[in-house]
mmCIF file of C-alpha atoms in Angstrom:
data_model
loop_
_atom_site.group_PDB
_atom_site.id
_atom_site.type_symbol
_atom_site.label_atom_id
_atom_site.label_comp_id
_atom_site.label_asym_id
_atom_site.label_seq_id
_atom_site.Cartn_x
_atom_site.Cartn_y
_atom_site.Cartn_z
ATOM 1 C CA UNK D 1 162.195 91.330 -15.860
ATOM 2 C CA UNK D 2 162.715 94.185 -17.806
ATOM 3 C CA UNK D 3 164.419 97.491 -16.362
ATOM 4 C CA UNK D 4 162.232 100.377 -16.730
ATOM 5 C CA UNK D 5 163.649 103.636 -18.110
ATOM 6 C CA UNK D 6 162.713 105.832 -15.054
ATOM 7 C CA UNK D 7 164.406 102.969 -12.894
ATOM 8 C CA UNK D 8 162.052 102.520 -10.127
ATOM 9 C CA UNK D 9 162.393 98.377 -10.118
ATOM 10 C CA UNK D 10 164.226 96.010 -11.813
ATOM 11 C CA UNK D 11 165.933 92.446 -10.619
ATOM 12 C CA UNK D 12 166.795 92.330 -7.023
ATOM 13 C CA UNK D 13 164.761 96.143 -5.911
ATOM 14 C CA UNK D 14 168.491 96.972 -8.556
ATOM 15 C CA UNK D 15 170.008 96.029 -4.983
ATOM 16 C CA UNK D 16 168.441 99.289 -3.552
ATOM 17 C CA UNK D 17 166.300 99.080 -0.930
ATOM 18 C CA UNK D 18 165.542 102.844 -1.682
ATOM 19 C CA UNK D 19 164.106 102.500 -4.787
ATOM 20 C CA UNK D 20 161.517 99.867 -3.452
ATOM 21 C CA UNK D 21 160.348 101.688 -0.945
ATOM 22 C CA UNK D 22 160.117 104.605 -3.654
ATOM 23 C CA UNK D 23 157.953 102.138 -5.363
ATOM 24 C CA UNK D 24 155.707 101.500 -2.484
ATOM 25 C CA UNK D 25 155.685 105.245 -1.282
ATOM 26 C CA UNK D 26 154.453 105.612 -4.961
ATOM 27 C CA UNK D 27 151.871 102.773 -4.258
ATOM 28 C CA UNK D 28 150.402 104.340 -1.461
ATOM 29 C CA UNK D 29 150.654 107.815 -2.636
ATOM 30 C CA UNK D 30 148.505 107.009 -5.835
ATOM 31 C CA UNK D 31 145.929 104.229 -4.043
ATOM 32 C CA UNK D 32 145.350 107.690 -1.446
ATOM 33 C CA UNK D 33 144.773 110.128 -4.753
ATOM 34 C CA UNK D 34 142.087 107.801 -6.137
ATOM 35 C CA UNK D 35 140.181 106.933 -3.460
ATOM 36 C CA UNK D 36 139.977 110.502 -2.697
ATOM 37 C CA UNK D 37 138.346 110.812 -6.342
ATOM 38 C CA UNK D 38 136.650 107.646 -5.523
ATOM 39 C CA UNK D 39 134.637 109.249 -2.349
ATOM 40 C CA UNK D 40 134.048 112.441 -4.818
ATOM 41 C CA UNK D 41 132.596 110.057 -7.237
ATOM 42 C CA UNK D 42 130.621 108.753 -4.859
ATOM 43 C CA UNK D 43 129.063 111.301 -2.871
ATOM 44 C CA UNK D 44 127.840 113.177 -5.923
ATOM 45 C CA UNK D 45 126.327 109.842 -7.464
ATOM 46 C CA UNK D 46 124.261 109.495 -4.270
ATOM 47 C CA UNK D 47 123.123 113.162 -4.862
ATOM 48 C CA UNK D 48 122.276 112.096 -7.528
ATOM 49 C CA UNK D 49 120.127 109.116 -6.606
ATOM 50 C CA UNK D 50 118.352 111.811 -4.639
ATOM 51 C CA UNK D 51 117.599 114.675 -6.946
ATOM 52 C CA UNK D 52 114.249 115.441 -8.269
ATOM 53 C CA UNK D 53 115.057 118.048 -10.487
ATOM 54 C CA UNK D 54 115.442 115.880 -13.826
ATOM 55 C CA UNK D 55 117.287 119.425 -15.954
ATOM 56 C CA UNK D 56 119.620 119.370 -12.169
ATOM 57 C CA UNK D 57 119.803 115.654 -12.679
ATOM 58 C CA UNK D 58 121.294 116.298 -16.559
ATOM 59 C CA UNK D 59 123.673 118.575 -15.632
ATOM 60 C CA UNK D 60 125.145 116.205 -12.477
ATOM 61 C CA UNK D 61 125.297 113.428 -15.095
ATOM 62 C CA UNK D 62 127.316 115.374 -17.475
ATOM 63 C CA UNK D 63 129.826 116.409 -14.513
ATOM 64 C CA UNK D 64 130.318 112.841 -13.075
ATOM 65 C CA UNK D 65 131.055 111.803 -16.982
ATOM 66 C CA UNK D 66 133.488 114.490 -17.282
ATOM 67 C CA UNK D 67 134.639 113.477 -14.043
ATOM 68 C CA UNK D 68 134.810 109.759 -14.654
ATOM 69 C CA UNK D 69 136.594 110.278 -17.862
ATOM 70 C CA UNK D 70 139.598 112.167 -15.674
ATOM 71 C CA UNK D 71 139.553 109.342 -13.089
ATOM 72 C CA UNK D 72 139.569 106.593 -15.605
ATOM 73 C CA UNK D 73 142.394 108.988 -17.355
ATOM 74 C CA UNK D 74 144.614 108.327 -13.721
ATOM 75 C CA UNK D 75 143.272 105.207 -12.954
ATOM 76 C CA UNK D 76 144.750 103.628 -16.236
ATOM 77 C CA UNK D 77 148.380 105.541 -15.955
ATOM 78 C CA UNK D 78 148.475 104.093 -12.078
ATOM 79 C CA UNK D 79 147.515 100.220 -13.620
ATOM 80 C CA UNK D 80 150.106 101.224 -16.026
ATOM 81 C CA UNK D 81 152.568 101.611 -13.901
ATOM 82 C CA UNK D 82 151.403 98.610 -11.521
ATOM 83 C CA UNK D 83 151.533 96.147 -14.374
ATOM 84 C CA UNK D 84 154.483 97.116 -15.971
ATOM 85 C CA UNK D 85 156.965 97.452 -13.070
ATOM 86 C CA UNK D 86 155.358 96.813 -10.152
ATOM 87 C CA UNK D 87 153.836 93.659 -10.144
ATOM 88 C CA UNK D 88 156.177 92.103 -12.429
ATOM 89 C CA UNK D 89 159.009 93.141 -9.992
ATOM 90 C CA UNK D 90 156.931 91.431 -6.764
ATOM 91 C CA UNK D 91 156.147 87.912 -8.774
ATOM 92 C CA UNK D 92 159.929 87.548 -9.928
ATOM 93 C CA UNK D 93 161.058 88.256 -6.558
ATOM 94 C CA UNK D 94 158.918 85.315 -5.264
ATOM 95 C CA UNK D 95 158.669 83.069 -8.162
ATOM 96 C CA UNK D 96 162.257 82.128 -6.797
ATOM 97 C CA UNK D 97 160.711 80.825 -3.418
ATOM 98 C CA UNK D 98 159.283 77.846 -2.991
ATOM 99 C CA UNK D 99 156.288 78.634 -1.610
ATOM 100 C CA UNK D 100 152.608 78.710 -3.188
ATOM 101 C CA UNK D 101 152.468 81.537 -6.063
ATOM 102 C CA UNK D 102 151.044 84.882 -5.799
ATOM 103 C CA UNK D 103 149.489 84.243 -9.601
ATOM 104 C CA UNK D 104 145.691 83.553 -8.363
ATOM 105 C CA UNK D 105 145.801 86.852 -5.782
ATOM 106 C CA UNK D 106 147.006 88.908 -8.804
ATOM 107 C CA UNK D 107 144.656 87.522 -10.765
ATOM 108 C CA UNK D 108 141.628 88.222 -8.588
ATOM 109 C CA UNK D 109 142.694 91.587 -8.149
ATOM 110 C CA UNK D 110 143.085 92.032 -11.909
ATOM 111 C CA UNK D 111 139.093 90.442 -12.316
ATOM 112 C CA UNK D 112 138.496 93.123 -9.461
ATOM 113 C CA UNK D 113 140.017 95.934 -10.970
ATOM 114 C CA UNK D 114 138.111 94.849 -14.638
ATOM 115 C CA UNK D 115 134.849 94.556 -13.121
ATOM 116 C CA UNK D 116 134.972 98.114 -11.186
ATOM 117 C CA UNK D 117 136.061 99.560 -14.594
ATOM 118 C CA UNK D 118 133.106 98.162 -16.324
ATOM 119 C CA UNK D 119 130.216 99.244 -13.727
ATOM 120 C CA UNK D 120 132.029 102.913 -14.746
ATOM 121 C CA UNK D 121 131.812 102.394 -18.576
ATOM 122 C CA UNK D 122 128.082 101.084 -17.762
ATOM 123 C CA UNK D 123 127.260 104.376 -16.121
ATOM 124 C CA UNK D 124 129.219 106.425 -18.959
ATOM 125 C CA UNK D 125 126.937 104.344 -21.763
ATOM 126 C CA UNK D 126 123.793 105.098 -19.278
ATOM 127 C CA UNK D 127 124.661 108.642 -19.165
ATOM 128 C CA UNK D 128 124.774 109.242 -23.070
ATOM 129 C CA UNK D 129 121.272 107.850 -22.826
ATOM 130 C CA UNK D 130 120.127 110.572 -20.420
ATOM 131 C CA UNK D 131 117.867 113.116 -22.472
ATOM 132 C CA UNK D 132 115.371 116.092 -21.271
ATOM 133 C CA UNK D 133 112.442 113.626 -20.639
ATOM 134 C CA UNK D 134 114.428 111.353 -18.190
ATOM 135 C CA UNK D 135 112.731 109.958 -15.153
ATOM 136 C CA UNK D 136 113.885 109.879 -11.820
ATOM 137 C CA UNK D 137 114.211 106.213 -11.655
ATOM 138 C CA UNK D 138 116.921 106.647 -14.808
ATOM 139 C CA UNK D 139 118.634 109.296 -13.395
ATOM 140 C CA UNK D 140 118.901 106.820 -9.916
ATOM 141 C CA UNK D 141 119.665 103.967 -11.731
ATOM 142 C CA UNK D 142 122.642 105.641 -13.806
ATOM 143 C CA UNK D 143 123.984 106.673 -10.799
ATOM 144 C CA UNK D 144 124.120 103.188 -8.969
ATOM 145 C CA UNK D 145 126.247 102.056 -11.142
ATOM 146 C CA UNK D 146 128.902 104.654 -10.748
ATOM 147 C CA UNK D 147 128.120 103.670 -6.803
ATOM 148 C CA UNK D 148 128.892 100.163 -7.380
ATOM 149 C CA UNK D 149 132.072 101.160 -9.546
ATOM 150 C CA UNK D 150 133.430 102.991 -6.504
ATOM 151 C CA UNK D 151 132.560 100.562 -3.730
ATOM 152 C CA UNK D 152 134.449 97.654 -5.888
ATOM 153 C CA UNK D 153 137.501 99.848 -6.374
ATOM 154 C CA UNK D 154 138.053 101.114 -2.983
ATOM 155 C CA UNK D 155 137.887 97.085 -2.263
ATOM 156 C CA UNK D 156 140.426 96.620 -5.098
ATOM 157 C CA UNK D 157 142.540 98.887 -3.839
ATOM 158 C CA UNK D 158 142.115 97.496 -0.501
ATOM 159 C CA UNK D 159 142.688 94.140 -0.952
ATOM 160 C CA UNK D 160 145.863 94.970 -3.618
ATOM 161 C CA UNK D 161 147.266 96.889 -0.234
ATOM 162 C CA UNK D 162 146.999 93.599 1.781
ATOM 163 C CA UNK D 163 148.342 91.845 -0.649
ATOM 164 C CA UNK D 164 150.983 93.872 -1.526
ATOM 165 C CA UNK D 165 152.407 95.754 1.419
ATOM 166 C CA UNK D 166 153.161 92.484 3.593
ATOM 167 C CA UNK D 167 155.367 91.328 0.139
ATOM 168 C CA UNK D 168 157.059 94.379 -0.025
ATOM 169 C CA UNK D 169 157.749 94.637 3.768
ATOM 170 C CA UNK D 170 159.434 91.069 3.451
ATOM 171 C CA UNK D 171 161.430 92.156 0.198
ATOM 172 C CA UNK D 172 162.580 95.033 2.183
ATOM 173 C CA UNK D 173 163.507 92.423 4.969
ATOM 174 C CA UNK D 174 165.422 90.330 3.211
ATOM 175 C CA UNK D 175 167.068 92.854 0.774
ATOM 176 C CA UNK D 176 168.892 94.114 4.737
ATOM 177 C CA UNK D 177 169.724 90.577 5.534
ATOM 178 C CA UNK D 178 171.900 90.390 2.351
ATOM 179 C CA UNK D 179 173.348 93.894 2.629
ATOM 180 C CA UNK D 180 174.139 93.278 5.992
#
C-alpha cells in the first residue's frame, strides 16, 4: 500500500493507533456531512413531488441541480479519499488473515455507491429536460429520482458504517495488543 502524502494510513495504521482513529473520526465526520445534504436533498425533492405551480416547480428544479452538482462535488472528494487510503489500508490489513475476504462487501458497496450516483445523474439529465410547458407528472417524476438517489445513499453509507467500523474497532484492538 502506498503512503499517502497527508499521512493519514499507510502499512500497519504507520504503527499509530492515532492516525486510524483520525481516519475513522474522518469517516464518520464526512458520512454525518452528507447525509445531512442527503435529507436536504430529499425533503425539497418531495416538495417537489407536491408542487402545482409548474414556473415554482422550474425554479426548485434548477436549485436541487445546483444543489446536486455541490453534493456530487463532496461526495466524489469523500470516495476519493475512501478509495485511495481508506479502503486500501482496511483490505491489506486483513488480506494477511486467514479468514474469508472483505472483496465481495467492498464490492457491493462500490455497486451501491454507483447506482445512487446514477439515479442523481438521471434526475440532472431529467432536469435539463424541464421547460415552461412541463406537467406536473414531469416535474414528480424528476424528482423521484433524486428521492431514490438519496434513499440508496443513506443505505450506502449505512451499510459501509457496518462494515467498516467493526474492522476498524478490531484494527484498533489488535494494533494495543502489539504495543502493549
Amino acid at each position: 500500500m502506498a503512503i499517502q502524502s497527508n499521512g493519514y494510513i499507510s502499512g500497519l495504521a504507520s504503527s499509530d493507533p492515532a492516525k486510524l482513529a483520525y481516519a475513522i473520526d474522518r469517516l464518520k465526520e464526512e458520512h454525518g456531512e452528507l447525509r445531512e445534504k442527503l435529507r436536504k436533498l430529499e425533503a425539497s425533492a418531495k416538495e417537489l413531488i407536491l408542487v402545482d405551480d409548474s414556473e415554482k416547480g422550474i425554479q426548485q428544479i434548477r436549485a436541487l441541480r445546483v444543489m446536486t452538482n455541490h453534493f456530487m462535488q463532496e461526495l466524489r472528494k469523500h470516495s476519493e479519499w475512501e478509495y485511495r487510503d481508506f479502503f486500501p489500508f482496511l483490505l491489506t490489513y486483513f488480506h494477511r488473515q486467514s479468514e474469508p475476504s472483505m472483496m465481495p462487501s467492498f464490492w457491493v458497496l462500490e455497486k451501491d455507491h454507483q447506482l445512487g450516483v446514477s439515479f442523481i445523474r438521471s434526475f440532472q439529465e431529467a432536469a435539463i429536460d424541464v421547460t415552461p410547458l412541463v406537467v406536473k407528472k414531469q416535474l414528480a417524476d424528476t424528482a423521484a429520482h433524486l428521492v431514490q438517489a438519496c434513499l440508496i445513499l443513506n443505505d450506502h453509507f449505512t451499510m459501509e458504517e457496518q462494515l467498516v467500523f467493526p474492522l476498524t474497532e478490531r484494527v484498533l484492538t489488535d494494533l494495543e495488543h502489539f504495543f502493549s
